[in-house]
Coordinates of C-alpha atoms in Angstrom, one line a residue:
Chain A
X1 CA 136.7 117.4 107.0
X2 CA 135.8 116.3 110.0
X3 CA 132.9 115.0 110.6
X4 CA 130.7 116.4 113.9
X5 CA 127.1 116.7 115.0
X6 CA 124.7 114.4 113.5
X7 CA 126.6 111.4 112.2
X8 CA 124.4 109.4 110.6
X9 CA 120.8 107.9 110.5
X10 CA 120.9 105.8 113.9
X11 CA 117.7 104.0 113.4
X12 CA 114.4 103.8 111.2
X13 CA 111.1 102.7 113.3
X14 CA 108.2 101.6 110.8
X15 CA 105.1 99.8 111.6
X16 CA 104.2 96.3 110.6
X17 CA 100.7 94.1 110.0
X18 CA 102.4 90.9 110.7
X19 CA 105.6 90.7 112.8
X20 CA 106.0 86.8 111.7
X21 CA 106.6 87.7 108.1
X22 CA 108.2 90.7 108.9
X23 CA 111.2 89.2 110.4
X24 CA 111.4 86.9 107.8
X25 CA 111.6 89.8 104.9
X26 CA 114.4 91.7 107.0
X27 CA 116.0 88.9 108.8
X28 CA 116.0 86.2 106.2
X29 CA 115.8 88.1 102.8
X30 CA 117.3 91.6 103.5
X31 CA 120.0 89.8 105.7
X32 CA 119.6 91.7 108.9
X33 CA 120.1 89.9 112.6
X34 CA 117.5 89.9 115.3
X35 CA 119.2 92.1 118.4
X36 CA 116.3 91.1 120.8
X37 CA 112.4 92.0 121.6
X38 CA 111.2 94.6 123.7
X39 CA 107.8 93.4 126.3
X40 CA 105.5 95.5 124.1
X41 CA 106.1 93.3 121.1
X42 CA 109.1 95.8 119.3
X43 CA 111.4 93.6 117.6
X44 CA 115.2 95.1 117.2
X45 CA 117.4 94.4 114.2
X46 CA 120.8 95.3 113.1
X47 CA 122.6 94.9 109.6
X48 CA 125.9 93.1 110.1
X49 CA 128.6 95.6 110.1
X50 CA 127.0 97.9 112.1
X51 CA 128.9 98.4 115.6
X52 CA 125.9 99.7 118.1
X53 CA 122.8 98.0 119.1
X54 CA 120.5 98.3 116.9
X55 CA 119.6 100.2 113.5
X56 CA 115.8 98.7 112.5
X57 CA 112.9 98.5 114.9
X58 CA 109.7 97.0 114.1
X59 CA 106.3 97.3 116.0
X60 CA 103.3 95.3 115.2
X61 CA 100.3 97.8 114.4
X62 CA 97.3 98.0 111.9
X63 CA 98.9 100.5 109.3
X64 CA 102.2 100.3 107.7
X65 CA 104.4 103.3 108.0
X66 CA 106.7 105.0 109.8
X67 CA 107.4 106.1 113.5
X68 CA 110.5 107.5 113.8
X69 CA 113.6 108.2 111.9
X70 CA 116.5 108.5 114.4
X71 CA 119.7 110.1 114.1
X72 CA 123.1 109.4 116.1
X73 CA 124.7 112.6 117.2
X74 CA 128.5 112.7 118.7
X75 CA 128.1 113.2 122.1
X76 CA 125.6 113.8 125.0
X77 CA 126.8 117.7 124.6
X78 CA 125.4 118.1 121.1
X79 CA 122.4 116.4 121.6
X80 CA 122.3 119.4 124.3
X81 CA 123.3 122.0 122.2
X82 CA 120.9 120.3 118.9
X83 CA 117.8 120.5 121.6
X84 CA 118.4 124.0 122.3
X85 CA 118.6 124.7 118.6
X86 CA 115.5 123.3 117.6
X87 CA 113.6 124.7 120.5
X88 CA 115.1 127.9 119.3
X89 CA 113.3 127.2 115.5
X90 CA 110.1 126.9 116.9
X91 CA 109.6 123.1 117.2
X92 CA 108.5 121.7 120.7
X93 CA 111.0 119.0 121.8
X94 CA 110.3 115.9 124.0
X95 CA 112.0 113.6 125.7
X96 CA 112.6 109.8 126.0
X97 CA 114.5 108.7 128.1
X98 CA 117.2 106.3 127.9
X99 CA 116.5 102.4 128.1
X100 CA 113.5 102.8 126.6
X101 CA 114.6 101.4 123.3
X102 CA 117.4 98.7 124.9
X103 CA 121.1 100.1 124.0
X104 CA 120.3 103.1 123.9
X105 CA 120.7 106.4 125.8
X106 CA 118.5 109.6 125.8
X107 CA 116.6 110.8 123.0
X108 CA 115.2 113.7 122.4
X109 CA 112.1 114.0 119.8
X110 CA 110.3 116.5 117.6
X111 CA 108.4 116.9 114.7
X112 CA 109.5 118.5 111.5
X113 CA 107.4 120.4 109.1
X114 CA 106.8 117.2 106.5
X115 CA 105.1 115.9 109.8
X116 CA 107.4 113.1 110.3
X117 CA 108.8 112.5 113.6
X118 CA 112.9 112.7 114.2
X119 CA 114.8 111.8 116.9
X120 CA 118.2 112.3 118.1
X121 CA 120.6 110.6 120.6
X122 CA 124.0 110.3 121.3
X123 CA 124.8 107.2 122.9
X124 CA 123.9 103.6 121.7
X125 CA 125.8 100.2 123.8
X126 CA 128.0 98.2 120.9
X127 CA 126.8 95.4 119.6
X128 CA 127.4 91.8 121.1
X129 CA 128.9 90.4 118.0
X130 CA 129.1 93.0 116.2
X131 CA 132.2 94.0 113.9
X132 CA 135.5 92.8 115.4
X133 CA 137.6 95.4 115.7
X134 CA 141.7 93.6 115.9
X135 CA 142.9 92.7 112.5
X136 CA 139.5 92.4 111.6
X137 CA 138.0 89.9 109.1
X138 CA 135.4 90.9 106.5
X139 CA 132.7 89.4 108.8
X140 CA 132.7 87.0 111.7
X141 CA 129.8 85.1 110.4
X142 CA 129.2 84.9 106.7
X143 CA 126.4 86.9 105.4
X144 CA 122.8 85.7 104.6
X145 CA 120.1 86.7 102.6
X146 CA 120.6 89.8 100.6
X147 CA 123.9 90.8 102.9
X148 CA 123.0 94.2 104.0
X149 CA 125.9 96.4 105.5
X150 CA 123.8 98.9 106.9
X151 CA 120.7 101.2 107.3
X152 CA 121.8 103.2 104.8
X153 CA 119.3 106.2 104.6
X154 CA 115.6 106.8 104.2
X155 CA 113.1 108.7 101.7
X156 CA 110.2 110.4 102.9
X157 CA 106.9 112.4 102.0
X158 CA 105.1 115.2 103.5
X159 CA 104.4 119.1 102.8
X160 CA 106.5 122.2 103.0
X161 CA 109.4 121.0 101.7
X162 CA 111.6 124.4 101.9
X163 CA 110.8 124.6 105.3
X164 CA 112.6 121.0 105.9
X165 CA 115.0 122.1 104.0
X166 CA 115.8 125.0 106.1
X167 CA 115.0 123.0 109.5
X168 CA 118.0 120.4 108.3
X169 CA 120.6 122.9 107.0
X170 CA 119.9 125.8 109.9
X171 CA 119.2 124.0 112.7
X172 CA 120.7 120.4 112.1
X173 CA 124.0 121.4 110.0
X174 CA 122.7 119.0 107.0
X175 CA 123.9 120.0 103.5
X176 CA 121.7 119.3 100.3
X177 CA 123.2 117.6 97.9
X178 CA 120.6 117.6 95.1
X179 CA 117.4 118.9 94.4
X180 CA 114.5 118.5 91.7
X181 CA 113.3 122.1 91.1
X182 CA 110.5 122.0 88.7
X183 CA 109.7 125.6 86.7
X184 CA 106.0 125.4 87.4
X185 CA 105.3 123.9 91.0
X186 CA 109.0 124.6 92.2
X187 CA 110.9 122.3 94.4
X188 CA 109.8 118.6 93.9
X189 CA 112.5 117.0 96.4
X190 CA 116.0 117.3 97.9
X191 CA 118.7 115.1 99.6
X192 CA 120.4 115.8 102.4
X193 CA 123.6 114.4 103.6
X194 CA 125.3 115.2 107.1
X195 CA 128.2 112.9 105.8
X196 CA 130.0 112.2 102.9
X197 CA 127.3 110.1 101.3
X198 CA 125.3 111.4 98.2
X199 CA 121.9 111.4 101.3
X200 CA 121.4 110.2 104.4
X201 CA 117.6 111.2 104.2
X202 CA 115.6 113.0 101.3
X203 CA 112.0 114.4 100.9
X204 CA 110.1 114.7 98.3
X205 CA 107.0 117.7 98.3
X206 CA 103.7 116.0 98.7
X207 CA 100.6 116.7 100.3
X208 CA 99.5 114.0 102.6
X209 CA 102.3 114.5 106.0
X210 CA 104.0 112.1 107.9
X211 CA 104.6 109.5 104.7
X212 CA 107.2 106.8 104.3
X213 CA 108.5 106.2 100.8
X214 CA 111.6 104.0 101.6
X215 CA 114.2 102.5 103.5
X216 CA 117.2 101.7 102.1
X217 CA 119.9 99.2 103.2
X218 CA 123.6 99.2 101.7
X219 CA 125.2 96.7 99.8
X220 CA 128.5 96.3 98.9
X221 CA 128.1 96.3 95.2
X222 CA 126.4 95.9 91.7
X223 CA 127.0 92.1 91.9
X224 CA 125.4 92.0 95.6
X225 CA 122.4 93.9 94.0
X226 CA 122.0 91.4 91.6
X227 CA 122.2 88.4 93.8
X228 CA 119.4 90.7 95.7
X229 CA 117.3 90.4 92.6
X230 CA 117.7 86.6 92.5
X231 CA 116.6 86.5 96.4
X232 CA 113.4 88.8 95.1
X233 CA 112.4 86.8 92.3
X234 CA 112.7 83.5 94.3
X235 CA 111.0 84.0 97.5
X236 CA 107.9 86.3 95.2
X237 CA 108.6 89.5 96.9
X238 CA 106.5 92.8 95.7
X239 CA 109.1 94.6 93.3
X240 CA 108.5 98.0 92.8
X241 CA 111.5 98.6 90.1
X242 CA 115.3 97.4 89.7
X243 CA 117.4 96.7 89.4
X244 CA 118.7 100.2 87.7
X245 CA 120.5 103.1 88.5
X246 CA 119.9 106.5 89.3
X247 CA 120.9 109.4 87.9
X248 CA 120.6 111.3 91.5
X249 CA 123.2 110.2 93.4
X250 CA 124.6 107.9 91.0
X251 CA 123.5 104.9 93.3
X252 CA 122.6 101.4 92.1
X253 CA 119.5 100.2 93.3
X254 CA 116.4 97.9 93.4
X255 CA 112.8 98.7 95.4
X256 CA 110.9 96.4 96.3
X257 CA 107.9 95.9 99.3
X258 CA 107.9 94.2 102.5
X259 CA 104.8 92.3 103.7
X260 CA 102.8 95.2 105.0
X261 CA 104.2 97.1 101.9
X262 CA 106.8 99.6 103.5
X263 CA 109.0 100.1 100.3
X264 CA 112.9 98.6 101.0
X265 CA 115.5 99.7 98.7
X266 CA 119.1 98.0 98.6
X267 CA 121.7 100.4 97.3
X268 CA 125.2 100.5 96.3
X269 CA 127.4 102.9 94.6
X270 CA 126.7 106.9 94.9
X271 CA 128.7 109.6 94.7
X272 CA 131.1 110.9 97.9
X273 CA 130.2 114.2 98.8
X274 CA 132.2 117.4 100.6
X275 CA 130.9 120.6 101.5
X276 CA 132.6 123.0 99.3
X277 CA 130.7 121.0 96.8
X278 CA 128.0 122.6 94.2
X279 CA 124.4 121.6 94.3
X280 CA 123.5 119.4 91.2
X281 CA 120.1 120.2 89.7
X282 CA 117.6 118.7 87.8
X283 CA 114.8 119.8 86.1
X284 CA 111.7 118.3 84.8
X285 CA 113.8 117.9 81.4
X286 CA 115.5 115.0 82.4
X287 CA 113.8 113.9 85.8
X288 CA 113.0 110.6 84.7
X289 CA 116.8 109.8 83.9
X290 CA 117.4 111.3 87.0
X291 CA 114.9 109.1 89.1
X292 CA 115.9 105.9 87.0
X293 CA 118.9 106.4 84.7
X294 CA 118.5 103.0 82.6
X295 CA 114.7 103.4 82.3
X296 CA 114.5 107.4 81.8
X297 CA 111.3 107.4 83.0
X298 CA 109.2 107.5 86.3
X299 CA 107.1 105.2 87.2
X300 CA 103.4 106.3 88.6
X301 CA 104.0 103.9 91.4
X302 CA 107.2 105.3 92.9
X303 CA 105.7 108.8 92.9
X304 CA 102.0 107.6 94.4
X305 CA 102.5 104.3 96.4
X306 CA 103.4 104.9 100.2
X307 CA 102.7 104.0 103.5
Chain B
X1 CA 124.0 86.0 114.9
X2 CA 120.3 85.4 115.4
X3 CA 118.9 84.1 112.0
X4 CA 114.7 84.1 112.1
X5 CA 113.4 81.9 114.3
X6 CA 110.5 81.1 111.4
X7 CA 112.2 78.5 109.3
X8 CA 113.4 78.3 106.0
X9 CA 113.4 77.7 102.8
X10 CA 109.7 78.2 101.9
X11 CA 107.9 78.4 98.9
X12 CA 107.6 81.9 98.5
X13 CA 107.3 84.8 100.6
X14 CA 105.3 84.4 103.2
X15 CA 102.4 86.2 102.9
X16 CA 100.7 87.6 106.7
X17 CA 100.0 84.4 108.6
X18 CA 96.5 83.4 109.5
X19 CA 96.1 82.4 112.9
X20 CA 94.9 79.4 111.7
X21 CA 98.3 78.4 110.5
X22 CA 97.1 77.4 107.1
X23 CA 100.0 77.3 104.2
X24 CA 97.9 78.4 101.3
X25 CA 95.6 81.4 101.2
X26 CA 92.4 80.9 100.3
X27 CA 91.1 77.8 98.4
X28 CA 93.1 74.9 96.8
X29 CA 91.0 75.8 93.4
X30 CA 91.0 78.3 90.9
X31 CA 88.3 80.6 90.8
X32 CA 86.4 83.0 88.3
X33 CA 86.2 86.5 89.2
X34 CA 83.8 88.5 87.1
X35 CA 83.7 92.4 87.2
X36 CA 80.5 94.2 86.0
X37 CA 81.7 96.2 82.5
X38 CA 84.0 93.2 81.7
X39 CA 82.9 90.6 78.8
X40 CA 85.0 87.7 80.4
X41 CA 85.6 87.1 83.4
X42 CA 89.4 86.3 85.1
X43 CA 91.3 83.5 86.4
X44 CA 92.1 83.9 90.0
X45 CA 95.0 80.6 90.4
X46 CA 94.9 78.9 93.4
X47 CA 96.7 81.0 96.4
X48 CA 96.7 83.9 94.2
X49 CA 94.9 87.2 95.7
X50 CA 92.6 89.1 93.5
X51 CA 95.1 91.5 92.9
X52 CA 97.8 89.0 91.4
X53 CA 94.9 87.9 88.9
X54 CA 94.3 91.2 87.5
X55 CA 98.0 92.1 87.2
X56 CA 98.7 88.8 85.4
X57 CA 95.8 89.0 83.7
X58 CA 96.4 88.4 79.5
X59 CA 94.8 91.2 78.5
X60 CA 95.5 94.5 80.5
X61 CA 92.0 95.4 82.4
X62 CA 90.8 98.7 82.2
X63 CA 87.8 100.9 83.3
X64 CA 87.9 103.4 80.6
X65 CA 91.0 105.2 80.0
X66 CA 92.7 104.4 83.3
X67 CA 93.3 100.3 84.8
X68 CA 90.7 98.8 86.1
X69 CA 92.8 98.5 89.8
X70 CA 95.9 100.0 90.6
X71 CA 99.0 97.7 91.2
X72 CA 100.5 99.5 94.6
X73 CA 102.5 97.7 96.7
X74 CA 100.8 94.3 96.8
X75 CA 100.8 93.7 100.7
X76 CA 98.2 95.9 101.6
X77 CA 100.1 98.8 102.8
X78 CA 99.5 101.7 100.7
X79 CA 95.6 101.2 99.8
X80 CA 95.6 102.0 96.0
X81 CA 94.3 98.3 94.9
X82 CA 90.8 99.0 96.7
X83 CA 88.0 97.1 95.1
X84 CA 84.2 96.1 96.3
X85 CA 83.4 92.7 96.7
X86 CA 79.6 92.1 95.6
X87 CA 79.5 88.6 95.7
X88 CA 81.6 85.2 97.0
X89 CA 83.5 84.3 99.7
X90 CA 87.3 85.5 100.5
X91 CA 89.7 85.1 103.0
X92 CA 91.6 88.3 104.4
X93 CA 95.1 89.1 105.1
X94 CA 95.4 92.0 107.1
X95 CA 94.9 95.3 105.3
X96 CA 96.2 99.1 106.5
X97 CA 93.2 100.7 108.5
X98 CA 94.5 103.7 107.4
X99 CA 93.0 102.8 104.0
X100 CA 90.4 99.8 105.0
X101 CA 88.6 100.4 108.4
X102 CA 86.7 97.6 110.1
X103 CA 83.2 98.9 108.6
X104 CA 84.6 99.3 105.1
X105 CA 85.6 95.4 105.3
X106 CA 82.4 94.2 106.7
X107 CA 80.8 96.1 103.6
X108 CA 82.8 94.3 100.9
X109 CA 85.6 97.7 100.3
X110 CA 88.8 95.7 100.6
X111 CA 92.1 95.4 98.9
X112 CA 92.4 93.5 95.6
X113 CA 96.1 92.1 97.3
X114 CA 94.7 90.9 100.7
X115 CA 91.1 89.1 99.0
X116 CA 92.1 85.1 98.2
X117 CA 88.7 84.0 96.6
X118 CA 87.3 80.8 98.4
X119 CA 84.8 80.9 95.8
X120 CA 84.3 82.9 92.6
X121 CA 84.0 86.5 93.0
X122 CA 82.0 89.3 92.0
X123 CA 84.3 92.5 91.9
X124 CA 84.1 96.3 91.3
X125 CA 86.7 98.5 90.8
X126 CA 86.2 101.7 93.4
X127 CA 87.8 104.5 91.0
X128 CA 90.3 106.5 92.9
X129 CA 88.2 109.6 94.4
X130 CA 90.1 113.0 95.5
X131 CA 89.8 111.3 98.9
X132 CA 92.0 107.9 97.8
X133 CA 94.3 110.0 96.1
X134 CA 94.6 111.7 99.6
X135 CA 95.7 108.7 101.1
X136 CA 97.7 106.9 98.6

């Protein structure tokens, strides 16, 4: 398969209460590197094996939450084509233009059913010191703080769920992977993946739009999650639940709550997915295994608690 | 690679700075915090917030059938931990004004995470209306 159109979640933009403390949750504790600041007070991260510019920005505000979730597109022609398509579903489609985040080129922007906003470019500057690229070590600098890979993928909340489903599978060429269709109230929430990973976003039905559940940041595996845990415990950091499992997309996982109480998740694991692949379904049966596989149970907070 | 320009180790996570730059929220001391409906009152340790008293409170507090204060996510985000202060002094971290506006705070309606008693405390629990449940 090759993969074309929208690649992968570029960037995440949430709000903060406190940028001092911030930086020190996703800098010091989650592992990321500061990239620069921006003159209005935006603060630009990366995780350390990411090759562009940046993949987390943070701007100081008085509610937590979420700005923008960003995806990188292959080329300055698809982001062409993409705008046309999504003026074509009915969405109105503005522009930012390039610079305005440093790195990167042109965006265009547009609000989705749920009522969150997304944005997509094409063209971000690499890295200085990112990834080396000629017989390549592991890392050039070793790894701090939880060692995040990379923005992995993001979990939001917001109404008319089917319609976001259509808007990413028609108009964006997502595929779902998985889906919580209860009998009563129907569909509860999906994943979508315009990759090979189990999601690169999901949604879950709620009434309240424009919601931020999580964002989740990769490690590289089950012992990394549980040096994660160590890092939580030690430094007091909000948990929400983890580590565990889950039963949806097989990843392993812990949540827990930055300082303005955004929900982070580190993840490892997950299933690969292909297109030719079925949908896998759960029901409200087994929907605690399939939120947390170890527990079997939801908890009210991960359903309730957002920003 | 840019590591945070804040410092480390610390104690513990950091909670919202004050501009005043002091280390510990709120008081050196422990404090009481009585809720009306509550035979005894709580233990509220020193540089704990209201909200870490209740959750690690020995006996599990409840107003009824349901907790006496949700446990959200603790950093004053997501709004679910609202209480009204009716007596005492408290220092603030900052709270979501999505949840807490400037006239709620002046009137005492806070969040149990962000409220660090400077004395004891007088607290109610504010059950979750439609409304809070709208804005979780």
């Amino acid at each position: 398969m090759a993969m074309t159109g929208v690649l992968r979640p570029g960037f995440i933009q949430l709000r903060v209460l406190d940028m001092a403390s911030s930086l020190q949750h996703y800098i010091d504790r989650i592992g990321l590197s500061k990239v620069g600041e921006g003159k209005d007070g935006r603060v630009y991260l990366k995780a350390r094996d990411e090759f562009d510019h940046h993949s987390v920005v943070l701007r100081q505000a008085d509610q937590a939450g979420l700005d923008a979730f960003a995806f990188k597109v292959e080329s300055d022609d698809c982001l062409t084509s993409y705008e046309k398509r999504v003026i074509a579903s009915g969405a109105p489609v503005d522009h930012v233009p390039a610079g305005e985040q440093p790195g990167l080129g042109r965006r265009i922007g547009f609000q989705i059913p749920s009522g969150h906003r997304i944005e997509l470019y094409a063209h971000a500057d690499l890295a200085v010191g990112g990834p080396s690229v000629l017989n390549p070590d592991v890392w050039e600098t070793e790894p701090h703080g939880m060692e995040a890979r990379r923005f992995d993928h993001g979990l939001l909340y917001g109404p008319n769920i089917l319609e976001v489903e259509k808007f990413f599978c028609d108009v964006l060429d997502f595929k779902v992977t998985e889906r919580v269709d209860l009998p009563e109230t129907g569909t509860l929430a999906i994943w979508l993946t315009c990759s090979t990973k189990a999601h690169d976003i999901a949604f879950v039905n709620h009434p309240e739009p424009g919601k931020f559940h999580h964002v989740a940041f990769e490690l590289e595996n089950w012992n990394d999650i549980g040096r994660a845990a160590d890092i939580i415990t030690r430094y007091n950091i909000s948990i929400d639940i983890g580590p565990t499992r889950h039963g949806i997309t097989r990843g392993q996982t812990i949540y827990f709550f930055d300082p303005s109480g955004n929900r982070c998740e580190t993840y490892c694991g997950g299933t690969t997915y292909y297109p030719d692949q079925p949908v896998r379904v759960w029901d409200d049966k087994e929907l605690g295994k399939g939120i947390f596989y170890y527990e079997r149970a939801l908890n009210d907070r991960f359903l309730t608690v957002l920003t | 690679m840019t590591i945070s320009e804040t410092g480390q180790p610390v104690a513990a996570d950091a909670r919202p700075s004050l501009s005043d730059g002091a280390s510990l929220i709120g008081s050196s001391q422990s404090h009481q915090i009585a809720v009306p409906g509550l035979a005894q009152s709580v233990k509220c340790h020193p540089g704990a917030s209201v909200l870490d008293a209740f959750e690690h409170a020995r006996q599990p507090l409840t107003s009824g059938d349901a907790a006496l204060v949700q446990v959200g996510c603790r950093r004053g985000g997501c709004g679910v931990c609202k209480v009204r202060v009716i007596e005492g002094s408290y220092r603030a971290t900052p709270m979501s004004r999505a949840h807490i506006s400037e006239d709620d705070q002046a009137e005492g309606l806070v969040l149990a995470c962000c409220v660090y008693p400077e004395t004891d405390l007088t607290v109610s629990s504010v059950p979750q209306s439609p409304k809070n449940q709208k804005n979780n």
